[in-house]
Tab-separated table of C-alpha atoms and ligand atoms in Angstrom:
chain	number	residue	atom	x	y	z
A	1	UNK	CA	-35.211	-21.835	25.069
A	2	UNK	CA	-38.972	-21.981	24.481
A	3	UNK	CA	-41.222	-19.977	26.764
A	4	UNK	CA	-43.297	-22.095	29.144
A	5	UNK	CA	-47.034	-21.404	29.207
A	6	UNK	CA	-48.337	-19.378	32.138
A	7	UNK	CA	-50.033	-22.534	33.439
A	8	UNK	CA	-46.615	-24.229	33.715
A	9	UNK	CA	-45.187	-21.480	35.916
A	10	UNK	CA	-45.386	-21.626	39.691
A	11	UNK	CA	-45.692	-18.532	41.874
A	12	UNK	CA	-45.211	-18.346	45.636
A	13	UNK	CA	-46.618	-15.370	47.564
A	14	UNK	CA	-45.816	-14.904	51.263
A	15	UNK	CA	-48.594	-13.604	53.512
A	16	UNK	CA	-51.287	-14.542	51.000
A	17	UNK	CA	-54.065	-15.089	53.508
A	18	UNK	CA	-55.151	-11.435	53.656
A	19	UNK	CA	-54.567	-7.891	52.413
A	20	UNK	CA	-52.255	-7.117	49.532
A	21	UNK	CA	-50.747	-10.623	49.426
A	22	UNK	CA	-54.168	-12.183	49.017
A	23	UNK	CA	-55.034	-9.768	46.175
A	24	UNK	CA	-51.726	-10.605	44.477
A	25	UNK	CA	-52.418	-14.338	44.762
A	26	UNK	CA	-55.950	-13.872	43.388
A	27	UNK	CA	-54.577	-11.946	40.428
A	28	UNK	CA	-51.868	-14.517	39.662
A	29	UNK	CA	-54.492	-17.295	39.818
A	30	UNK	CA	-56.622	-15.280	37.360
A	31	UNK	CA	-53.540	-14.860	35.127
A	32	UNK	CA	-53.346	-18.659	34.905
A	33	UNK	CA	-50.268	-19.373	37.054
A	34	UNK	CA	-50.058	-22.233	39.534
A	35	UNK	CA	-50.096	-20.288	42.778
A	36	UNK	CA	-49.147	-21.091	46.357
A	37	UNK	CA	-49.354	-18.795	49.349
A	38	UNK	CA	-47.799	-18.973	52.773
A	39	UNK	CA	-50.002	-18.240	55.757
A	40	UNK	CA	-49.487	-18.413	59.506
A	41	UNK	CA	-53.222	-18.908	59.903
A	42	UNK	CA	-56.224	-18.985	57.589
A	43	UNK	CA	-55.782	-19.673	53.911
A	44	UNK	CA	-55.233	-18.044	50.551
A	45	UNK	CA	-57.821	-17.418	47.843
A	46	UNK	CA	-59.641	-20.106	45.863
A	47	UNK	CA	-57.380	-21.747	43.346
A	48	UNK	CA	-54.189	-21.249	45.387
A	49	UNK	CA	-52.418	-23.848	47.489
A	50	UNK	CA	-51.940	-22.709	51.104
A	51	UNK	CA	-48.841	-23.791	53.006
A	52	UNK	CA	-48.181	-22.869	56.610
A	53	UNK	CA	-45.013	-20.839	57.215
A	54	UNK	CA	-43.655	-18.044	59.319
A	55	UNK	CA	-41.029	-16.007	57.456
A	56	UNK	CA	-39.058	-15.687	60.695
A	57	UNK	CA	-38.825	-19.450	60.995
A	58	UNK	CA	-36.319	-20.863	58.505
A	59	UNK	CA	-37.372	-24.495	59.052
A	60	UNK	CA	-41.014	-23.677	58.295
A	61	UNK	CA	-39.926	-22.025	55.032
A	62	UNK	CA	-37.815	-25.071	54.074
A	63	UNK	CA	-40.887	-27.211	54.610
A	64	UNK	CA	-43.204	-24.790	52.760
A	65	UNK	CA	-40.982	-24.532	49.673
A	66	UNK	CA	-40.575	-28.318	49.531
A	67	UNK	CA	-44.348	-28.777	49.811
A	68	UNK	CA	-45.083	-26.236	47.076
A	69	UNK	CA	-42.519	-27.689	44.683
A	70	UNK	CA	-43.684	-31.246	45.198
A	71	UNK	CA	-47.360	-30.265	44.696
A	72	UNK	CA	-47.037	-27.682	41.906
A	73	UNK	CA	-43.526	-27.908	40.429
A	74	UNK	CA	-40.428	-25.671	40.568
A	75	UNK	CA	-41.082	-22.105	41.732
A	76	UNK	CA	-40.157	-19.480	39.130
A	77	UNK	CA	-41.982	-16.470	40.583
A	78	UNK	CA	-41.652	-15.392	44.194
A	79	UNK	CA	-43.425	-12.453	45.783
A	80	UNK	CA	-42.025	-11.506	49.200
A	81	UNK	CA	-45.024	-9.689	50.631
A	82	UNK	CA	-45.268	-10.645	54.312
A	83	UNK	CA	-44.587	-7.635	56.486
A	84	UNK	CA	-45.344	-5.897	59.755
A	85	UNK	CA	-45.209	-2.428	61.282
A	86	UNK	CA	-44.421	-1.442	64.841
A	87	UNK	CA	-44.564	2.346	64.666
A	88	UNK	CA	-43.287	4.646	67.345
A	89	UNK	CA	-40.917	7.591	67.602
A	90	UNK	CA	-37.232	6.673	67.591
A	91	UNK	CA	-36.772	7.880	71.188
A	92	UNK	CA	-39.354	5.329	72.318
A	93	UNK	CA	-38.466	2.495	69.919
A	94	UNK	CA	-37.186	-0.547	71.768
A	95	UNK	CA	-34.390	-2.696	70.394
A	96	UNK	CA	-36.986	-5.436	69.897
A	97	UNK	CA	-39.360	-3.107	67.996
A	98	UNK	CA	-36.507	-2.416	65.606
A	99	UNK	CA	-35.132	-5.916	65.199
A	100	UNK	CA	-38.533	-7.642	64.900
A	101	UNK	CA	-39.624	-5.379	62.059
A	102	UNK	CA	-36.298	-5.577	60.209
A	103	UNK	CA	-36.071	-9.332	60.709
A	104	UNK	CA	-39.605	-9.909	59.410
A	105	UNK	CA	-39.634	-7.474	56.493
A	106	UNK	CA	-36.046	-7.736	55.272
A	107	UNK	CA	-34.837	-10.989	56.850
A	108	UNK	CA	-38.108	-12.699	55.886
A	109	UNK	CA	-37.675	-11.640	52.251
A	110	UNK	CA	-34.079	-12.926	52.293
A	111	UNK	CA	-35.070	-16.305	53.768
A	112	UNK	CA	-37.923	-16.712	51.286
A	113	UNK	CA	-36.048	-15.633	48.168
A	114	UNK	CA	-32.962	-17.667	49.049
A	115	UNK	CA	-35.065	-20.821	49.101
A	116	UNK	CA	-36.958	-19.984	45.911
A	117	UNK	CA	-33.972	-19.156	43.677
A	118	UNK	CA	-32.619	-22.705	43.509
A	119	UNK	CA	-35.291	-23.689	40.996
A	120	UNK	CA	-34.959	-20.409	39.127
A	121	UNK	CA	-31.220	-20.872	38.655
A	122	UNK	CA	-31.830	-24.376	37.296
A	123	UNK	CA	-34.604	-23.140	34.983
A	124	UNK	CA	-32.562	-20.068	33.971
A	125	UNK	CA	-35.747	-18.088	34.420
A	126	UNK	CA	-37.230	-16.298	37.390
A	127	UNK	CA	-39.058	-13.317	38.791
A	128	UNK	CA	-38.327	-11.988	42.261
A	129	UNK	CA	-40.774	-9.321	43.388
A	130	UNK	CA	-40.297	-7.616	46.744
A	131	UNK	CA	-43.118	-5.623	48.314
A	132	UNK	CA	-41.519	-2.563	49.854
A	133	UNK	CA	-43.252	0.726	50.714
A	134	UNK	CA	-43.179	4.447	49.956
A	135	UNK	CA	-41.867	4.643	53.531
A	136	UNK	CA	-38.589	3.047	52.402
A	137	UNK	CA	-37.273	5.865	50.227
A	138	UNK	CA	-39.525	8.778	51.284
A	139	UNK	CA	-39.074	8.135	55.014
A	140	UNK	CA	-41.952	8.365	57.454
A	141	UNK	CA	-41.634	9.781	60.975
A	142	UNK	CA	-42.379	7.069	63.515
A	143	UNK	CA	-41.278	4.321	61.135
A	144	UNK	CA	-37.486	4.231	61.566
A	145	UNK	CA	-37.628	0.435	61.810
A	146	UNK	CA	-40.103	-0.029	58.938
A	147	UNK	CA	-38.456	2.529	56.591
A	148	UNK	CA	-35.047	0.919	57.191
A	149	UNK	CA	-36.425	-2.559	56.450
A	150	UNK	CA	-38.200	-1.404	53.293
A	151	UNK	CA	-35.254	0.530	51.838
A	152	UNK	CA	-33.105	-2.518	52.593
A	153	UNK	CA	-35.206	-4.422	50.069
A	154	UNK	CA	-33.962	-2.074	47.341
A	155	UNK	CA	-30.317	-2.949	48.005
A	156	UNK	CA	-31.307	-6.599	48.229
A	157	UNK	CA	-33.034	-6.538	44.810
A	158	UNK	CA	-30.094	-4.719	43.222
A	159	UNK	CA	-27.500	-7.126	44.609
A	160	UNK	CA	-29.593	-10.046	43.320
A	161	UNK	CA	-29.868	-8.348	39.936
A	162	UNK	CA	-26.087	-8.207	39.670
A	163	UNK	CA	-25.637	-11.783	40.911
A	164	UNK	CA	-28.372	-13.468	38.905
A	165	UNK	CA	-29.265	-11.073	36.094
A	166	UNK	CA	-27.288	-13.175	33.615
A	167	UNK	CA	-29.401	-16.235	34.373
A	168	UNK	CA	-32.735	-14.906	33.164
A	169	UNK	CA	-33.774	-13.853	36.655
A	170	UNK	CA	-35.095	-10.380	37.455
A	171	UNK	CA	-35.495	-8.831	40.909
A	172	UNK	CA	-37.703	-5.791	41.349
A	173	UNK	CA	-39.254	-3.797	44.135
A	174	UNK	CA	-42.845	-2.586	44.244
A	175	UNK	CA	-43.330	0.365	46.582
A	176	UNK	CA	-46.980	0.842	47.519
A	177	UNK	CA	-48.165	4.103	49.035
A	178	UNK	CA	-51.129	4.094	51.408
A	179	UNK	CA	-53.354	1.185	50.511
A	180	UNK	CA	-56.779	0.346	51.956
A	181	UNK	CA	-55.943	-2.578	54.229
A	182	UNK	CA	-55.835	-3.820	57.833
A	183	UNK	CA	-52.449	-2.081	58.133
A	184	UNK	CA	-53.825	1.392	57.298
A	185	UNK	CA	-57.169	0.765	59.066
A	186	UNK	CA	-55.152	0.796	62.308
A	187	UNK	CA	-54.446	4.535	61.806
A	188	UNK	CA	-56.916	6.891	63.515
A	189	UNK	CA	-59.298	8.990	61.339
A	190	UNK	CA	-57.342	12.222	61.817
A	191	UNK	CA	-54.045	10.622	60.716
A	192	UNK	CA	-55.780	8.941	57.760
A	193	UNK	CA	-57.245	12.301	56.615
A	194	UNK	CA	-53.852	14.000	56.997
A	195	UNK	CA	-52.127	11.323	54.904
A	196	UNK	CA	-54.850	11.537	52.252
A	197	UNK	CA	-54.236	15.296	51.889
A	198	UNK	CA	-50.588	14.604	50.964
A	199	UNK	CA	-51.413	12.099	48.208
A	200	UNK	CA	-51.638	13.811	44.786
A	201	UNK	CA	-54.252	11.237	43.694
A	202	UNK	CA	-56.377	12.301	46.685
A	203	UNK	CA	-57.181	8.750	47.767
A	204	UNK	CA	-55.688	5.576	49.132
A	205	UNK	CA	-54.852	2.855	46.641
A	206	UNK	CA	-56.388	-0.602	46.484
A	207	UNK	CA	-54.722	-3.960	46.888
A	208	UNK	CA	-55.832	-4.769	43.333
A	209	UNK	CA	-53.792	-1.828	42.021
A	210	UNK	CA	-50.682	-3.363	43.610
A	211	UNK	CA	-51.603	-6.798	42.280
A	212	UNK	CA	-51.854	-5.456	38.717
A	213	UNK	CA	-48.260	-4.197	38.814
A	214	UNK	CA	-47.002	-7.451	40.330
A	215	UNK	CA	-48.804	-9.354	37.568
A	216	UNK	CA	-47.076	-7.255	34.927
A	217	UNK	CA	-43.642	-7.705	36.558
A	218	UNK	CA	-44.222	-11.472	36.694
A	219	UNK	CA	-45.018	-11.646	32.995
A	220	UNK	CA	-42.953	-11.707	29.817
A	221	UNK	CA	-43.448	-8.014	29.050
A	222	UNK	CA	-41.230	-7.083	32.020
A	223	UNK	CA	-38.363	-9.377	31.021
A	224	UNK	CA	-35.806	-6.538	30.672
A	225	UNK	CA	-36.673	-4.725	33.913
A	226	UNK	CA	-34.499	-5.544	36.914
A	227	UNK	CA	-33.303	-3.717	40.006
A	228	UNK	CA	-36.137	-1.219	39.578
A	229	UNK	CA	-38.314	0.357	42.216
A	230	UNK	CA	-41.854	0.767	40.930
A	231	UNK	CA	-43.951	3.167	42.987
A	232	UNK	CA	-47.693	2.498	43.188
A	233	UNK	CA	-48.580	5.401	45.421
A	234	UNK	CA	-50.772	7.963	43.641
A	235	UNK	CA	-47.710	10.227	43.369
A	236	UNK	CA	-47.033	10.414	47.119
A	237	UNK	CA	-43.356	9.488	46.924
A	238	UNK	CA	-42.493	10.881	43.518
A	239	UNK	CA	-38.871	11.790	43.006
A	240	UNK	CA	-37.651	9.316	45.566
B	301	NAP	N1	-51.226	-1.392	53.506
B	301	NAP	C1	-50.419	-0.456	53.092
B	301	NAP	O1	-50.795	0.729	53.012
B	301	NAP	C2	-49.028	-0.797	52.654
B	301	NAP	C3	-48.270	0.237	52.117
B	301	NAP	C4	-46.973	-0.046	51.690
B	301	NAP	C5	-46.470	-1.312	51.796
B	301	NAP	N2	-47.221	-2.297	52.340
B	301	NAP	C6	-46.590	-3.614	52.427
B	301	NAP	O2	-47.390	-4.574	51.760
B	301	NAP	C7	-47.249	-5.846	52.383
B	301	NAP	C8	-48.629	-6.381	52.746
B	301	NAP	O3	-49.264	-5.427	53.575
B	301	NAP	P1	-50.827	-5.489	53.943
B	301	NAP	O4	-51.298	-4.095	53.966
B	301	NAP	O5	-51.512	-6.499	53.122
B	301	NAP	O6	-50.676	-5.962	55.468
B	301	NAP	P2	-51.605	-6.881	56.355
B	301	NAP	O7	-53.028	-6.793	55.896
B	301	NAP	O8	-51.245	-6.505	57.753
B	301	NAP	O9	-51.057	-8.349	56.008
B	301	NAP	C9	-49.730	-8.694	56.314
B	301	NAP	C10	-49.479	-10.108	55.836
B	301	NAP	O10	-48.129	-10.472	56.203
B	301	NAP	C11	-48.195	-11.670	56.958
B	301	NAP	N3	-47.106	-11.764	57.929
B	301	NAP	C12	-46.717	-10.858	58.851
B	301	NAP	N4	-45.688	-11.339	59.576
B	301	NAP	C13	-45.435	-12.586	59.104
B	301	NAP	C14	-44.505	-13.600	59.446
B	301	NAP	N5	-43.610	-13.460	60.426
B	301	NAP	N6	-44.521	-14.760	58.742
B	301	NAP	C15	-45.427	-14.943	57.766
B	301	NAP	N7	-46.343	-14.035	57.400
B	301	NAP	C16	-46.348	-12.866	58.066
B	301	NAP	C17	-49.544	-11.618	57.667
B	301	NAP	O11	-49.887	-12.901	58.120
B	301	NAP	P3	-50.890	-13.091	59.383
B	301	NAP	O12	-52.285	-12.981	58.836
B	301	NAP	O13	-50.554	-14.426	59.898
B	301	NAP	O14	-50.571	-11.978	60.359
B	301	NAP	C18	-50.406	-11.112	56.513
B	301	NAP	O15	-50.700	-12.147	55.625
B	301	NAP	C19	-46.363	-5.626	53.616
B	301	NAP	O16	-45.040	-5.983	53.294
B	301	NAP	C20	-46.470	-4.134	53.843
B	301	NAP	O17	-45.341	-3.630	54.503
B	301	NAP	C21	-48.492	-2.077	52.779
């Protein structure tokens, strides 16, 4: 089978209106892909199509995927990036705090990927990229819900790899460490300084550093990598 040009490939990024998702969409646009982002509000970067969807709302994802495929063509790259935190110690964590985070971060990835793989199976080509976190395998106190959701993505990617690996589809996990973003800006200065001390690189990462790895995983050079967890964390989670 001949390799389609980058400009013939369609990428969908969830949560592409801000933060890491927006940087990923910008990078994929710069790489020459046809790019769509989902947003609950606002819009993605210039050059990307924005469709409204909430990853907790299956009907909105049905609609979003249909819109993207009719405007841009069959999706062959999906980046499940949308995610939330609701940090608190386990003793104080409500059932809702747990289920909302797991349903958004893990359930949202499932609902998105499930809808995107139909075209990939037909094309016998696809890239599934799940944005996890160092918190998933390293574990972070106060993040029982978030760590559980993010490690769940690893099992999800590996099950997909076994199911669909023979059809030219790869599924990988990117595990960012602490990245400069709205999510980490919520931490107070003392906590931020404490976290920084633990990072061998001595600094937070940037959204562009995550986007660069996603770009590489989406491309032809990563065609034989599947079921992998790629840390982008300045060494914070090494060994995990
Ligand atoms: N920042 C970090 O240090 C860090 C570290 C490790 C992993 N991560 C992971 O990287 C991903 C992006 O994080 P970020 O730092 O860019 O976070 P962010 O700035 O808080 O952005 C989160 C994105 O997810 C979207 N989102 C949240 N819930 C959604 C839902 N139910 N349906 C649709 N979209 C939803 C948000 O949309 P709205 O604008 O509508 O809220 C937003 O676009 C997340 O999965 C996060 O867990 C981040």
